[in-house]
Tab-separated table of C-alpha atoms in Angstrom:
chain	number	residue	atom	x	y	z
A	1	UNK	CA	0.000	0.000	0.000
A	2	UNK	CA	1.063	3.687	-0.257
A	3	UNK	CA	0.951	4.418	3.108
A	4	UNK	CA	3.100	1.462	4.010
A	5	UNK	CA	5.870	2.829	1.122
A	6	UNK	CA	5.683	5.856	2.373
A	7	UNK	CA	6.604	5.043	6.012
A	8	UNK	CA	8.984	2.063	4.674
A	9	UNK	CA	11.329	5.153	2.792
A	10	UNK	CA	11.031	7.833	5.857
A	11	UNK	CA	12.125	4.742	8.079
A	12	UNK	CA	15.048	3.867	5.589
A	13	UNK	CA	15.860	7.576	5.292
A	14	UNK	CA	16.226	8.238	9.117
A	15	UNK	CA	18.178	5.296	9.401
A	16	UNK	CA	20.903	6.205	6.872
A	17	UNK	CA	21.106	9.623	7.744
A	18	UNK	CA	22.067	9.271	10.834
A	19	UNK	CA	24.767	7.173	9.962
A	20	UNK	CA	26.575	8.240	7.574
A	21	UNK	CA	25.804	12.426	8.244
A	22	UNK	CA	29.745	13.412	9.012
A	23	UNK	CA	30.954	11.834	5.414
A	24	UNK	CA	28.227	14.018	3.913
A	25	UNK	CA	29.420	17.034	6.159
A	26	UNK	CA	32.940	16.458	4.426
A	27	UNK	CA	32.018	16.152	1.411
A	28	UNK	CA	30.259	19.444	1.211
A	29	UNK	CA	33.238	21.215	2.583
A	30	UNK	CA	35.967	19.644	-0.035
A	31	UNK	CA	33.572	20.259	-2.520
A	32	UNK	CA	32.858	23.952	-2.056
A	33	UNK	CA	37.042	24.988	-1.517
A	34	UNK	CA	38.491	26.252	-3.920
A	35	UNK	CA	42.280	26.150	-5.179
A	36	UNK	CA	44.668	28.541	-2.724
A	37	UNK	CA	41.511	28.696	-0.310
A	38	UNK	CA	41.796	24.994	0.726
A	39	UNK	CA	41.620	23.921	4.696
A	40	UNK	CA	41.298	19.967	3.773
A	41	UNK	CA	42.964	17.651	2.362
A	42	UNK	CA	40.899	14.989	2.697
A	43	UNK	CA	37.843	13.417	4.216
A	44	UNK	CA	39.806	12.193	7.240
A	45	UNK	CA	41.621	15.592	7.585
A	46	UNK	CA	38.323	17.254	7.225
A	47	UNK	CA	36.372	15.487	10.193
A	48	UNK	CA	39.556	15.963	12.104
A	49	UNK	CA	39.809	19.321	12.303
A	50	UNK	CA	35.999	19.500	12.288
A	51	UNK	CA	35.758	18.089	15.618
A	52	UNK	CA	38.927	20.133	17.179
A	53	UNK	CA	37.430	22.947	16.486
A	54	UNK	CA	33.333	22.508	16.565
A	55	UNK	CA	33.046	19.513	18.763
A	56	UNK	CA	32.112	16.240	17.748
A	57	UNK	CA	28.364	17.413	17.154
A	58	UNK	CA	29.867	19.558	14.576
A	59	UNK	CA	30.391	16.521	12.653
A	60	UNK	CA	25.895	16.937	12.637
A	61	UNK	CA	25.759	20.763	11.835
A	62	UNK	CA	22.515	20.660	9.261
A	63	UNK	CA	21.830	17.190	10.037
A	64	UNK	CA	18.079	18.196	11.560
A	65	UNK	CA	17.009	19.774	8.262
A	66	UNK	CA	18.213	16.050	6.687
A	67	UNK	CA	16.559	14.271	9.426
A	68	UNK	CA	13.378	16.243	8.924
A	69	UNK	CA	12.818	16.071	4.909
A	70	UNK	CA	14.787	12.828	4.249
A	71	UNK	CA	11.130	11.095	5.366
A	72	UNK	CA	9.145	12.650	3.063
A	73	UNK	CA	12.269	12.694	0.481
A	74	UNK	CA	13.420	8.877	0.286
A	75	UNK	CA	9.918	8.271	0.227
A	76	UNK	CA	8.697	10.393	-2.916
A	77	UNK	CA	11.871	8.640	-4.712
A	78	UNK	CA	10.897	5.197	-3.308
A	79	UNK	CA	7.135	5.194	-3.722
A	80	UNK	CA	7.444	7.397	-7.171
A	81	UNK	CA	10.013	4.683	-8.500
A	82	UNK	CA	7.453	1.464	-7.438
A	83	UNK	CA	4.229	4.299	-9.388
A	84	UNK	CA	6.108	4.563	-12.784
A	85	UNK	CA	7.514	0.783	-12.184
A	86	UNK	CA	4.323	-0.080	-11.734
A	87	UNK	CA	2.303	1.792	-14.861
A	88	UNK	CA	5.162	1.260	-17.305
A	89	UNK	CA	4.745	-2.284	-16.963
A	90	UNK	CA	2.512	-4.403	-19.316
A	91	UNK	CA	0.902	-6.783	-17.933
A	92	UNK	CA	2.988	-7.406	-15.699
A	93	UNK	CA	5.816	-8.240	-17.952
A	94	UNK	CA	9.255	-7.624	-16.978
A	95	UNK	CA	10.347	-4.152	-17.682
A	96	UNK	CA	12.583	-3.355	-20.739
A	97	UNK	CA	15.786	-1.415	-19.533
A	98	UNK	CA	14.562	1.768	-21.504
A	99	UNK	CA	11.235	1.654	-19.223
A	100	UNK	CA	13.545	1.031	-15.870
A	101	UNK	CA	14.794	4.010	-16.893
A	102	UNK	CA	11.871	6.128	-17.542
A	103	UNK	CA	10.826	4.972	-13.710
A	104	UNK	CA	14.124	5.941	-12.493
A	105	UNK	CA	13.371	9.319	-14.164
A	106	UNK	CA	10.387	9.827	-12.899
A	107	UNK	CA	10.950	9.211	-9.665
A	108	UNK	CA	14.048	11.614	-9.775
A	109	UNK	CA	12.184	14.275	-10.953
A	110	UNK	CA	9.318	14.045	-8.189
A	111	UNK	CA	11.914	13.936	-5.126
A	112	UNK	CA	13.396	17.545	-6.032
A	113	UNK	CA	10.310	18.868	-4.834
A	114	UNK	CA	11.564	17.906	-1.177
A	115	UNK	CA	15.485	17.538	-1.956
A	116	UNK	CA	16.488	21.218	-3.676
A	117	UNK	CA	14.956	23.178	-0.107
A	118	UNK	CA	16.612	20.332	1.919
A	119	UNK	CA	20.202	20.737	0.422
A	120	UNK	CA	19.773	24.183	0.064
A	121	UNK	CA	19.131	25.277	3.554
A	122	UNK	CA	21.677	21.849	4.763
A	123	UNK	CA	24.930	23.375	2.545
A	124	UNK	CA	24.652	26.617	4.596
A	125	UNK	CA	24.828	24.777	8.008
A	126	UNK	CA	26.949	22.198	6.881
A	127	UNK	CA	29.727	24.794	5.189
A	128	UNK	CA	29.462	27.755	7.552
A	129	UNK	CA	32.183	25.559	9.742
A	130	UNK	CA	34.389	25.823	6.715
A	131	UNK	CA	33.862	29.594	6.020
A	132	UNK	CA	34.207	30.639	9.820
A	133	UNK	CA	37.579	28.389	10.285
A	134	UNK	CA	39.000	30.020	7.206
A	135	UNK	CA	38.322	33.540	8.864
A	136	UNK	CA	40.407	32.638	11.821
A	137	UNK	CA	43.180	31.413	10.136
A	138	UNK	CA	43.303	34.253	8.214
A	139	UNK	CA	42.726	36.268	11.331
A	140	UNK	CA	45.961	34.315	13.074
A	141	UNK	CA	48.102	34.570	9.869
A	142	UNK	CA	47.488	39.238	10.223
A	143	UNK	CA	47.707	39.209	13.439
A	144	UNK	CA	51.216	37.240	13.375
A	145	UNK	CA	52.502	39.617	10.632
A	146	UNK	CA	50.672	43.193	11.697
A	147	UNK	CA	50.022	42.978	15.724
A	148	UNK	CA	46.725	41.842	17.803
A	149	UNK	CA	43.428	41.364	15.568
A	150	UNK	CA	40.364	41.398	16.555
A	151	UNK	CA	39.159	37.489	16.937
A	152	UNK	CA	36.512	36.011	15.167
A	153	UNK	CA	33.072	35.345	16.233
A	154	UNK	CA	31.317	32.752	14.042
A	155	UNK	CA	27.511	33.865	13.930
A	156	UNK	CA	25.642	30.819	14.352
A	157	UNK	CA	22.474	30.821	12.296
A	158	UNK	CA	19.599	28.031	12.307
A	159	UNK	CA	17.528	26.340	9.206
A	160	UNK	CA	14.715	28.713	10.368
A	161	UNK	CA	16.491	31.857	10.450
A	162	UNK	CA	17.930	31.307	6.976
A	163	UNK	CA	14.704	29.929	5.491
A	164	UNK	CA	12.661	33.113	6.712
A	165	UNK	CA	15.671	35.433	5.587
A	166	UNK	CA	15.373	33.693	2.103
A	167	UNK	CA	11.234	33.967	2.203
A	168	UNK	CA	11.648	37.425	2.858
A	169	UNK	CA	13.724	38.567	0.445
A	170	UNK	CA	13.543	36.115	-2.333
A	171	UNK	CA	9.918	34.251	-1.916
A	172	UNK	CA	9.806	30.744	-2.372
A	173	UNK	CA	12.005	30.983	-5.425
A	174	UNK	CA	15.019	31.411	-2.705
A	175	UNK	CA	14.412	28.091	-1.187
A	176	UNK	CA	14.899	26.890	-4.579
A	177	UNK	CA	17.725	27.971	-5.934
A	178	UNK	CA	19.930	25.443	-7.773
A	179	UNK	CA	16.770	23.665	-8.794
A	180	UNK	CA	18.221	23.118	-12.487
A	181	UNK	CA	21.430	21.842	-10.678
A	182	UNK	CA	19.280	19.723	-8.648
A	183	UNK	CA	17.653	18.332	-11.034
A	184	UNK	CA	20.518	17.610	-13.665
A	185	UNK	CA	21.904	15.373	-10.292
A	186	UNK	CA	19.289	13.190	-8.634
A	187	UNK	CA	17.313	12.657	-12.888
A	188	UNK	CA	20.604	11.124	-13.810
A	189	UNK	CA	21.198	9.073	-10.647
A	190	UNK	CA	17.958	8.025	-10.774
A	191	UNK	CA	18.339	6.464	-14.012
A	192	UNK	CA	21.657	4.519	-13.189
A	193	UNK	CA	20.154	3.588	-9.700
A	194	UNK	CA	16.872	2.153	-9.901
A	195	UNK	CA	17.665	-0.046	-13.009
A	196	UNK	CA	21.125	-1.234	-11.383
A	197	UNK	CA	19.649	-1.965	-8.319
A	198	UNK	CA	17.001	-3.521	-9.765
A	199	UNK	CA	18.994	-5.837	-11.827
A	200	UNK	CA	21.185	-6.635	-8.953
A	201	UNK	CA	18.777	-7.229	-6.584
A	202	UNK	CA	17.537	-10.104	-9.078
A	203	UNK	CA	20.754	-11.915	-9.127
A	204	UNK	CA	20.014	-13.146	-5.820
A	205	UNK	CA	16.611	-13.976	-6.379
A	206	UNK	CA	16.181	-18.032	-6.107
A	207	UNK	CA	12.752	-17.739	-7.591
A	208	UNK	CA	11.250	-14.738	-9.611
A	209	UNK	CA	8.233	-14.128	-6.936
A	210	UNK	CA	9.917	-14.588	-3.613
A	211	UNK	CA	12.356	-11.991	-2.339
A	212	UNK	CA	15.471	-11.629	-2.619
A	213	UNK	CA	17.626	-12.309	0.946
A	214	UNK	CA	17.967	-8.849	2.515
A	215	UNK	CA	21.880	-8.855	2.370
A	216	UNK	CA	21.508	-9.398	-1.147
A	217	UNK	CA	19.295	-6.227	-0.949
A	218	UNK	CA	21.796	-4.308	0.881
A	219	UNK	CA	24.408	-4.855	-1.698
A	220	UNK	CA	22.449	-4.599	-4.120
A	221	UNK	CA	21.563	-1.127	-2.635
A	222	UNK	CA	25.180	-0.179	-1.664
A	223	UNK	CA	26.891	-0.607	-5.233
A	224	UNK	CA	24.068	0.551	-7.086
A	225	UNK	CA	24.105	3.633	-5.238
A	226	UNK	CA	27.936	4.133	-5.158
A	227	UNK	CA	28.312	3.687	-9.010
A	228	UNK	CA	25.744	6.217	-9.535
A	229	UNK	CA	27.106	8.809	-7.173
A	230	UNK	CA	30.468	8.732	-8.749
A	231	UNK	CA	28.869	8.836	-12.058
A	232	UNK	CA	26.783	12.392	-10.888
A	233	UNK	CA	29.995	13.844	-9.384
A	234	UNK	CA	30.485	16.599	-11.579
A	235	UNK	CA	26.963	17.667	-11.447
A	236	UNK	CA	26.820	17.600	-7.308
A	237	UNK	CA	29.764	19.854	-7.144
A	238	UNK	CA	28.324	22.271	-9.564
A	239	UNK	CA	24.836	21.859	-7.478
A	240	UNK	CA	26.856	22.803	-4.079
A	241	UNK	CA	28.410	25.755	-5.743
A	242	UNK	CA	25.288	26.925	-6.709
A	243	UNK	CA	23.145	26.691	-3.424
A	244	UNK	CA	25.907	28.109	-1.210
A	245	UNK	CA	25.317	31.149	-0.231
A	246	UNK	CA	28.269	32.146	1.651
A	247	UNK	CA	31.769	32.260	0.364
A	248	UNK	CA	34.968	32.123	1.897
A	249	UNK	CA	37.736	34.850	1.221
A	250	UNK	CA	38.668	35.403	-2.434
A	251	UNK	CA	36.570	32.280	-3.373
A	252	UNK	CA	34.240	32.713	-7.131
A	253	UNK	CA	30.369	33.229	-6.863
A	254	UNK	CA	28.559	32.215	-10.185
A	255	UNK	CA	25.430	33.045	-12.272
A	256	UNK	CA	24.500	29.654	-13.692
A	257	UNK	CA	25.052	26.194	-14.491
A	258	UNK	CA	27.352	27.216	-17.840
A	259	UNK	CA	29.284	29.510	-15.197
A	260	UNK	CA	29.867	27.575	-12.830
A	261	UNK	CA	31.191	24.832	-14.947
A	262	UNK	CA	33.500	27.120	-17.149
A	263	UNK	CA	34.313	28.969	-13.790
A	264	UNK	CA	35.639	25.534	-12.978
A	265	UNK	CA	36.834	23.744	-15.249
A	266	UNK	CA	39.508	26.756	-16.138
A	267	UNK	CA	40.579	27.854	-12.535
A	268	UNK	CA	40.483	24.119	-11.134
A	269	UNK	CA	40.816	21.315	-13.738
A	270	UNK	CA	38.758	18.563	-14.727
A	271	UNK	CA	39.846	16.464	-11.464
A	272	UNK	CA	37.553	19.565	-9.389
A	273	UNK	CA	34.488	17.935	-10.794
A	274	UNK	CA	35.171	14.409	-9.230
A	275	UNK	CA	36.151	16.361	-5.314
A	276	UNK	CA	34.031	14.694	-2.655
A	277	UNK	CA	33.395	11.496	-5.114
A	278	UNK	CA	34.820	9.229	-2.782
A	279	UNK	CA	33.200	11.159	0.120
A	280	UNK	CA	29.780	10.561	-1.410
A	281	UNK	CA	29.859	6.968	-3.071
A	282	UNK	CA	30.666	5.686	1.412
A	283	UNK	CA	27.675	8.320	1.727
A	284	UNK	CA	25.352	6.879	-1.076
A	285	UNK	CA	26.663	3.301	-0.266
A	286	UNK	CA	25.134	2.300	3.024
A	287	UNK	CA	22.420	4.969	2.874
A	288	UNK	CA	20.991	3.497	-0.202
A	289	UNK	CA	21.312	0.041	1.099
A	290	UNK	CA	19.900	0.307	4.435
A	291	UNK	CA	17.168	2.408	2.444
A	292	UNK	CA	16.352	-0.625	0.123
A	293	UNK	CA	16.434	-3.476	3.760
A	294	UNK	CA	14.099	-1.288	4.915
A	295	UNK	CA	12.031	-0.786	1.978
A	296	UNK	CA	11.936	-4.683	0.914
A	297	UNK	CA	11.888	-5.823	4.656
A	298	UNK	CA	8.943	-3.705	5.105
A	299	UNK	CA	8.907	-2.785	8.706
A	300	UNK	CA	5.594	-0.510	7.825
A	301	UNK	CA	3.446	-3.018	6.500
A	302	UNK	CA	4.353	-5.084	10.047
A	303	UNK	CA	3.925	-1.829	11.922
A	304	UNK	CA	0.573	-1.159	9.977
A	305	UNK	CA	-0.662	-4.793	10.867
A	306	UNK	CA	-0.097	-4.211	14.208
A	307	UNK	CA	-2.871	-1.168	14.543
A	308	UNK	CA	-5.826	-3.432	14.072
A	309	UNK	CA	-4.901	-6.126	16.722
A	310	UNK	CA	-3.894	-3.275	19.267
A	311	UNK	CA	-7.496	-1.705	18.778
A	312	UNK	CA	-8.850	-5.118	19.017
């Protein structure tokens, strides 16, 4: 039932946040530095000095606005996938790879309605770290060279505060800026994803109508989801630079898509489009196949059973 894929993807969704938050908290910050502004080296270097300096709940900064909408957004994609699976099918013949893809397409499409306001308002949180640590060093670095400096203060801001500031001046078209980028990611993952998975999942499938094992589901889940990340690189980096909306010192804002990728591609090199890839594909990995256990487990439709014998 709807209901029960609905609470089956929020359930997955929670799940995988939670655990794998921090990688997606690095991989935000190597993506948005640019070259001669760069405070990581890497993922591990990144969490590091992330927790020396915010605490170890600064590995988490944003992660209530991903807590929040990742029900409502795992679900869309979940639910929308199984709706276009579902109607593409004739007769309920297997699909062709072309219609897998349609699905996947659909449902990537339908979950930017949640996901472009969730990543939006979760880069500023997640990167404001990055921005305020920069200030300091460049603070230290005057100071060393031209006397005492004032020290700075990072101004902590919440989801709220920035979405009202963003209402306010911009309307609802604020909350949605990037929604091109946005789209140009999760349409393209969605059609490597679903279809991979899909075909994966089937490899461990003894007999066409019985399940397959969960692990097989995980797996399944976790290198579908990985190959498709690393596939959408370039287009998540040029989706981050887009819906930041603080910059650090001397660092390149950008009008567009075309921009941003020109912007790019001359001041940083091909190799700037694939930052973070490793960062997301352990992010994608488990969070996709804990997200598909939970989905093809179906701890709703056990939850939802449970309502009628608890009124009885």
């Amino acid at each position: 039932s709807l209901p029960a894929k609905l609470i089956n993807g929020g359930i997955a969704g929670l799940i995988g946040v939670t655990c794998v938050f921090p990688i997606d908290l690095a991989k935000t910050r190597l993506q948005n530095q640019q070259n001669g502004q760069r405070m990581y080296s890497s993922m591990s270097d990144c969490l590091i000095k992330t927790i020396r300096s915010e605490g170890y709940f600064g590995m988490y900064r944003g992660a209530a606005v991903n807590l929040t909408l990742v029900t409502p957004e795992k679900a869309i994609k979940l639910a929308a996938n199984d709706f276009f699976r579902h109607h593409l099918s004739k007769d309920g013949k297997k699909l062709t790879l072309l219609r897998e893809m349609l699905a996947g397409c659909g449902a990537g499409t339908c979950q930017v309605i949640v996901t472009t306001p969730m990543e939006m308002l979760k880069i500023q949180l997640q990167d404001a770290g990055r921005i305020a640590a920069q200030k300091k060093l460049m603070a230290a670095q005057l100071s060393a060279t031209a006397g005492a400096a004032e020290p700075v203060v990072e101004a902590r801001t919440t989801a709220t505060q920035i979405t009202r500031e963003l209402l306010r001046s911009k309307g609802i078209a604020g909350l949605y800026k990037g929604l091109g980028a946005t789209l140009l990611r999760d349409v393209p993952f969605s059609i490597v994803y679903f279809p991979l998975f899909a075909n994966l999942n089937k490899l461990g499938q003894k007999d066409p109508d019985v399940k397959a094992p969960f692990y097989v589901s995980f797996l399944a889940g976790c290198l579908a989801g990985s190959t498709a990340a690393v596939a959408v690189n370039p287009c998540d980096v040029i989706k981050t630079r887009l819906q930041s909306l603080q910059r650090g010192v001397n660092e390149d804002t950008y009008s567009g898509i075309l921009d941003c990728t020109k912007k790019i591609w001359q001041k940083e090199g091909p190799s700037a489009f694939f930052k973070g890839a490793y960062c997301r594909a352990l992010v994608i990995a488990p969070l996709f196949g804990i997200a598909q256990v939970v989905y093809f487990i179906g701890i709703a439709e056990f939850l939802l059973d449970l309502l009628p014998k608890h009124r009885a």
